[in-house]
Amino acid sequence: MIGLHLLVFCSTVAFAMLGNVPSVTSSGPVPSGCLRCICVVESGCRMPNPVCRMDVGSLSCGPYQIKEAYWKDARLKGGSLMGDWKKCTATFSCSEAAVQGYMERYAVQGRLGHPPTCEDFARIHNGGPNGYKNPATLGYWLKVKACLMANETKI
């Protein structure tokens, strides 16, 4: 229980510090509040410096910590995405478009069996196309959920 309280506290502090963070827009299936909380969990919603870092054996880049395979999948629904994974993930707008494109491909009612929720978006972002049903992504979802709750964003 202490861990959950600490998580909510940290999420609240993180959002209190976000006054200078670019606003997150939603032109895709992921609502802006959900998208922003995914960004907060991934990077504090700041552009990392350096933009890419090693994570689980491969590079993850940008404020959403996008791997190259994710970016390639996102292009199938999200367009060219600047034609370059590292260039795309070095900008907020292209990174957001990549997340939206990825979700347009994988977070759809036909795959999930229900209309997608923020939980589905978060768990797919964290665990890949089938992340929404992988128990290993529940901890990630709880972080996103705590962010949403701390900011009274609709889940």
PDB file of C-alpha atoms in Angstrom:
ATOM      1  CA  MET A   1       0.000   0.000   0.000  1.00  0.00           C
ATOM      2  CA  ILE A   2       2.876   2.354   0.741  1.00  0.00           C
ATOM      3  CA  GLY A   3       4.154   1.769  -2.798  1.00  0.00           C
ATOM      4  CA  LEU A   4       0.875   2.950  -4.337  1.00  0.00           C
ATOM      5  CA  HIS A   5       0.829   6.074  -2.156  1.00  0.00           C
ATOM      6  CA  LEU A   6       4.418   6.812  -3.127  1.00  0.00           C
ATOM      7  CA  LEU A   7       3.530   6.319  -6.791  1.00  0.00           C
ATOM      8  CA  VAL A   8       0.590   8.733  -6.567  1.00  0.00           C
ATOM      9  CA  PHE A   9       2.785  11.262  -4.741  1.00  0.00           C
ATOM     10  CA  CYS A  10       5.547  10.999  -7.355  1.00  0.00           C
ATOM     11  CA  SER A  11       3.047  11.354 -10.184  1.00  0.00           C
ATOM     12  CA  THR A  12       1.570  14.431  -8.541  1.00  0.00           C
ATOM     13  CA  VAL A  13       5.016  15.978  -8.097  1.00  0.00           C
ATOM     14  CA  ALA A  14       5.930  15.142 -11.696  1.00  0.00           C
ATOM     15  CA  PHE A  15       2.836  16.913 -12.999  1.00  0.00           C
ATOM     16  CA  ALA A  16       3.416  19.904 -10.747  1.00  0.00           C
ATOM     17  CA  MET A  17       6.785  20.307 -12.464  1.00  0.00           C
ATOM     18  CA  LEU A  18       5.341  20.082 -15.975  1.00  0.00           C
ATOM     19  CA  GLY A  19       4.521  23.753 -16.457  1.00  0.00           C
ATOM     20  CA  ASN A  20       7.088  24.098 -19.268  1.00  0.00           C
ATOM     21  CA  VAL A  21       6.326  20.796 -21.009  1.00  0.00           C
ATOM     22  CA  PRO A  22       4.859  21.047 -24.502  1.00  0.00           C
ATOM     23  CA  SER A  23       1.142  20.345 -24.540  1.00  0.00           C
ATOM     24  CA  VAL A  24       0.136  16.929 -25.756  1.00  0.00           C
ATOM     25  CA  THR A  25      -2.377  16.919 -28.556  1.00  0.00           C
ATOM     26  CA  SER A  26      -4.612  14.094 -29.591  1.00  0.00           C
ATOM     27  CA  SER A  27      -5.111  13.467 -33.278  1.00  0.00           C
ATOM     28  CA  GLY A  28      -5.707   9.766 -33.092  1.00  0.00           C
ATOM     29  CA  PRO A  29      -7.305   7.156 -30.884  1.00  0.00           C
ATOM     30  CA  VAL A  30      -5.341   7.938 -27.697  1.00  0.00           C
ATOM     31  CA  PRO A  31      -6.999  10.760 -25.712  1.00  0.00           C
ATOM     32  CA  SER A  32      -4.660  13.626 -24.796  1.00  0.00           C
ATOM     33  CA  GLY A  33      -4.777  12.951 -21.027  1.00  0.00           C
ATOM     34  CA  CYS A  34      -3.831   9.319 -21.542  1.00  0.00           C
ATOM     35  CA  LEU A  35      -1.116  10.258 -24.034  1.00  0.00           C
ATOM     36  CA  ARG A  36       0.313  12.824 -21.621  1.00  0.00           C
ATOM     37  CA  CYS A  37       0.438  10.328 -18.754  1.00  0.00           C
ATOM     38  CA  ILE A  38       2.227   7.765 -20.937  1.00  0.00           C
ATOM     39  CA  CYS A  39       4.728  10.521 -21.741  1.00  0.00           C
ATOM     40  CA  VAL A  40       5.104  11.379 -18.034  1.00  0.00           C
ATOM     41  CA  VAL A  41       5.750   7.743 -17.115  1.00  0.00           C
ATOM     42  CA  GLU A  42       8.270   7.289 -19.934  1.00  0.00           C
ATOM     43  CA  SER A  43      10.352  10.449 -19.547  1.00  0.00           C
ATOM     44  CA  GLY A  44       8.712  12.948 -17.223  1.00  0.00           C
ATOM     45  CA  CYS A  45       7.404  14.238 -20.563  1.00  0.00           C
ATOM     46  CA  ARG A  46      10.720  15.875 -21.313  1.00  0.00           C
ATOM     47  CA  MET A  47      13.000  15.332 -24.265  1.00  0.00           C
ATOM     48  CA  PRO A  48      15.745  13.031 -22.971  1.00  0.00           C
ATOM     49  CA  ASN A  49      19.359  14.065 -23.383  1.00  0.00           C
ATOM     50  CA  PRO A  50      20.695  12.078 -25.099  1.00  0.00           C
ATOM     51  CA  VAL A  51      17.502  11.379 -27.063  1.00  0.00           C
ATOM     52  CA  CYS A  52      18.145   7.601 -27.128  1.00  0.00           C
ATOM     53  CA  ARG A  53      19.214   5.246 -24.357  1.00  0.00           C
ATOM     54  CA  MET A  54      19.656   1.504 -24.023  1.00  0.00           C
ATOM     55  CA  ASP A  55      16.602  -0.249 -22.622  1.00  0.00           C
ATOM     56  CA  VAL A  56      16.176  -4.034 -22.462  1.00  0.00           C
ATOM     57  CA  GLY A  57      18.934  -4.623 -24.999  1.00  0.00           C
ATOM     58  CA  SER A  58      17.953  -2.036 -27.640  1.00  0.00           C
ATOM     59  CA  LEU A  59      17.691   1.712 -28.032  1.00  0.00           C
ATOM     60  CA  SER A  60      14.589   3.570 -26.888  1.00  0.00           C
ATOM     61  CA  CYS A  61      14.250   7.155 -28.061  1.00  0.00           C
ATOM     62  CA  GLY A  62      12.393  10.352 -27.333  1.00  0.00           C
ATOM     63  CA  PRO A  63       9.841  11.375 -24.742  1.00  0.00           C
ATOM     64  CA  TYR A  64       7.813   8.189 -25.349  1.00  0.00           C
ATOM     65  CA  GLN A  65      10.902   5.926 -25.373  1.00  0.00           C
ATOM     66  CA  ILE A  66      10.087   4.451 -28.791  1.00  0.00           C
ATOM     67  CA  LYS A  67      12.073   1.539 -30.177  1.00  0.00           C
ATOM     68  CA  GLU A  68      12.806   1.240 -33.898  1.00  0.00           C
ATOM     69  CA  ALA A  69      10.449  -1.737 -34.393  1.00  0.00           C
ATOM     70  CA  TYR A  70       7.603   0.223 -32.761  1.00  0.00           C
ATOM     71  CA  TRP A  71       8.295   3.188 -35.064  1.00  0.00           C
ATOM     72  CA  LYS A  72       8.280   0.916 -38.130  1.00  0.00           C
ATOM     73  CA  ASP A  73       4.927  -0.575 -37.082  1.00  0.00           C
ATOM     74  CA  ALA A  74       3.554   2.913 -36.428  1.00  0.00           C
ATOM     75  CA  ARG A  75       4.401   3.970 -40.000  1.00  0.00           C
ATOM     76  CA  LEU A  76       1.899   1.444 -41.356  1.00  0.00           C
ATOM     77  CA  LYS A  77      -0.935   3.623 -39.975  1.00  0.00           C
ATOM     78  CA  GLY A  78       0.819   6.858 -39.025  1.00  0.00           C
ATOM     79  CA  GLY A  79       2.415   7.831 -42.340  1.00  0.00           C
ATOM     80  CA  SER A  80       6.078   8.465 -43.072  1.00  0.00           C
ATOM     81  CA  LEU A  81       6.872   9.807 -39.568  1.00  0.00           C
ATOM     82  CA  MET A  82       9.721  11.923 -40.981  1.00  0.00           C
ATOM     83  CA  GLY A  83      11.195   8.847 -42.697  1.00  0.00           C
ATOM     84  CA  ASP A  84      13.734   8.362 -39.909  1.00  0.00           C
ATOM     85  CA  TRP A  85      13.186   6.811 -36.472  1.00  0.00           C
ATOM     86  CA  LYS A  86      15.777   8.863 -34.567  1.00  0.00           C
ATOM     87  CA  LYS A  87      14.795  12.118 -36.267  1.00  0.00           C
ATOM     88  CA  CYS A  88      11.109  11.446 -35.526  1.00  0.00           C
ATOM     89  CA  THR A  89      11.618  10.575 -31.884  1.00  0.00           C
ATOM     90  CA  ALA A  90      13.691  13.722 -31.360  1.00  0.00           C
ATOM     91  CA  THR A  91      10.472  15.768 -31.710  1.00  0.00           C
ATOM     92  CA  PHE A  92       7.350  15.710 -29.566  1.00  0.00           C
ATOM     93  CA  SER A  93       4.931  15.996 -32.478  1.00  0.00           C
ATOM     94  CA  CYS A  94       6.366  13.107 -34.488  1.00  0.00           C
ATOM     95  CA  SER A  95       6.750  10.945 -31.379  1.00  0.00           C
ATOM     96  CA  GLU A  96       3.074  11.538 -30.579  1.00  0.00           C
ATOM     97  CA  ALA A  97       2.121  10.720 -34.180  1.00  0.00           C
ATOM     98  CA  ALA A  98       4.099   7.478 -33.880  1.00  0.00           C
ATOM     99  CA  VAL A  99       2.225   6.481 -30.711  1.00  0.00           C
ATOM    100  CA  GLN A 100      -1.094   7.306 -32.389  1.00  0.00           C
ATOM    101  CA  GLY A 101      -0.166   5.336 -35.522  1.00  0.00           C
ATOM    102  CA  TYR A 102       0.893   2.335 -33.460  1.00  0.00           C
ATOM    103  CA  MET A 103      -2.390   2.426 -31.568  1.00  0.00           C
ATOM    104  CA  GLU A 104      -4.401   2.783 -34.779  1.00  0.00           C
ATOM    105  CA  ARG A 105      -2.832  -0.490 -35.814  1.00  0.00           C
ATOM    106  CA  TYR A 106      -2.960  -2.487 -32.583  1.00  0.00           C
ATOM    107  CA  ALA A 107      -5.428  -0.898 -30.131  1.00  0.00           C
ATOM    108  CA  VAL A 108      -8.567  -1.524 -32.148  1.00  0.00           C
ATOM    109  CA  GLN A 109     -11.841  -3.087 -31.107  1.00  0.00           C
ATOM    110  CA  GLY A 110     -11.464  -5.942 -33.597  1.00  0.00           C
ATOM    111  CA  ARG A 111      -8.250  -7.098 -31.874  1.00  0.00           C
ATOM    112  CA  LEU A 112      -9.207  -6.310 -28.291  1.00  0.00           C
ATOM    113  CA  GLY A 113     -12.801  -7.487 -28.322  1.00  0.00           C
ATOM    114  CA  HIS A 114     -13.906  -4.164 -26.777  1.00  0.00           C
ATOM    115  CA  PRO A 115     -13.442  -0.449 -27.455  1.00  0.00           C
ATOM    116  CA  PRO A 116      -9.880   0.508 -26.440  1.00  0.00           C
ATOM    117  CA  THR A 117      -9.341   2.194 -23.095  1.00  0.00           C
ATOM    118  CA  CYS A 118      -6.407   4.140 -21.694  1.00  0.00           C
ATOM    119  CA  GLU A 119      -5.378   0.940 -19.932  1.00  0.00           C
ATOM    120  CA  ASP A 120      -5.217  -0.831 -23.304  1.00  0.00           C
ATOM    121  CA  PHE A 121      -3.198   2.007 -24.863  1.00  0.00           C
ATOM    122  CA  ALA A 122      -0.740   2.114 -21.965  1.00  0.00           C
ATOM    123  CA  ARG A 123      -0.241  -1.642 -21.782  1.00  0.00           C
ATOM    124  CA  ILE A 124       0.185  -1.965 -25.570  1.00  0.00           C
ATOM    125  CA  HIS A 125       2.670   0.920 -25.549  1.00  0.00           C
ATOM    126  CA  ASN A 126       4.640  -0.825 -22.827  1.00  0.00           C
ATOM    127  CA  GLY A 127       4.304  -4.453 -23.894  1.00  0.00           C
ATOM    128  CA  GLY A 128       3.743  -4.483 -27.639  1.00  0.00           C
ATOM    129  CA  PRO A 129       0.699  -5.544 -29.652  1.00  0.00           C
ATOM    130  CA  ASN A 130      -0.478  -8.068 -27.043  1.00  0.00           C
ATOM    131  CA  GLY A 131       0.605  -6.052 -24.027  1.00  0.00           C
ATOM    132  CA  TYR A 132      -3.021  -5.369 -23.113  1.00  0.00           C
ATOM    133  CA  LYS A 133      -3.331  -8.965 -21.905  1.00  0.00           C
ATOM    134  CA  ASN A 134       0.202  -9.488 -20.549  1.00  0.00           C
ATOM    135  CA  PRO A 135       0.326  -9.465 -16.726  1.00  0.00           C
ATOM    136  CA  ALA A 136       3.847  -7.993 -16.917  1.00  0.00           C
ATOM    137  CA  THR A 137       2.362  -4.674 -18.116  1.00  0.00           C
ATOM    138  CA  LEU A 138       0.051  -4.192 -15.122  1.00  0.00           C
ATOM    139  CA  GLY A 139       2.694  -2.294 -13.134  1.00  0.00           C
ATOM    140  CA  TYR A 140       3.175   0.120 -16.022  1.00  0.00           C
ATOM    141  CA  TRP A 141      -0.581   0.655 -16.253  1.00  0.00           C
ATOM    142  CA  LEU A 142      -0.740   1.412 -12.515  1.00  0.00           C
ATOM    143  CA  LYS A 143       1.822   4.192 -13.007  1.00  0.00           C
ATOM    144  CA  VAL A 144      -0.198   5.686 -15.874  1.00  0.00           C
ATOM    145  CA  LYS A 145      -3.406   5.308 -13.842  1.00  0.00           C
ATOM    146  CA  ALA A 146      -1.831   7.070 -10.836  1.00  0.00           C
ATOM    147  CA  CYS A 147      -0.860   9.946 -13.133  1.00  0.00           C
ATOM    148  CA  LEU A 148      -4.415  10.136 -14.464  1.00  0.00           C
ATOM    149  CA  MET A 149      -5.878  10.066 -10.964  1.00  0.00           C
ATOM    150  CA  ALA A 150      -3.446  12.680  -9.677  1.00  0.00           C
ATOM    151  CA  ASN A 151      -4.592  14.995 -12.414  1.00  0.00           C
ATOM    152  CA  GLU A 152      -8.252  14.053 -12.383  1.00  0.00           C
ATOM    153  CA  THR A 153      -8.005  13.025 -16.018  1.00  0.00           C
ATOM    154  CA  LYS A 154     -10.799  10.757 -17.206  1.00  0.00           C
ATOM    155  CA  ILE A 155      -9.607   7.156 -17.552  1.00  0.00           C
TER     156      ILE A 155
END
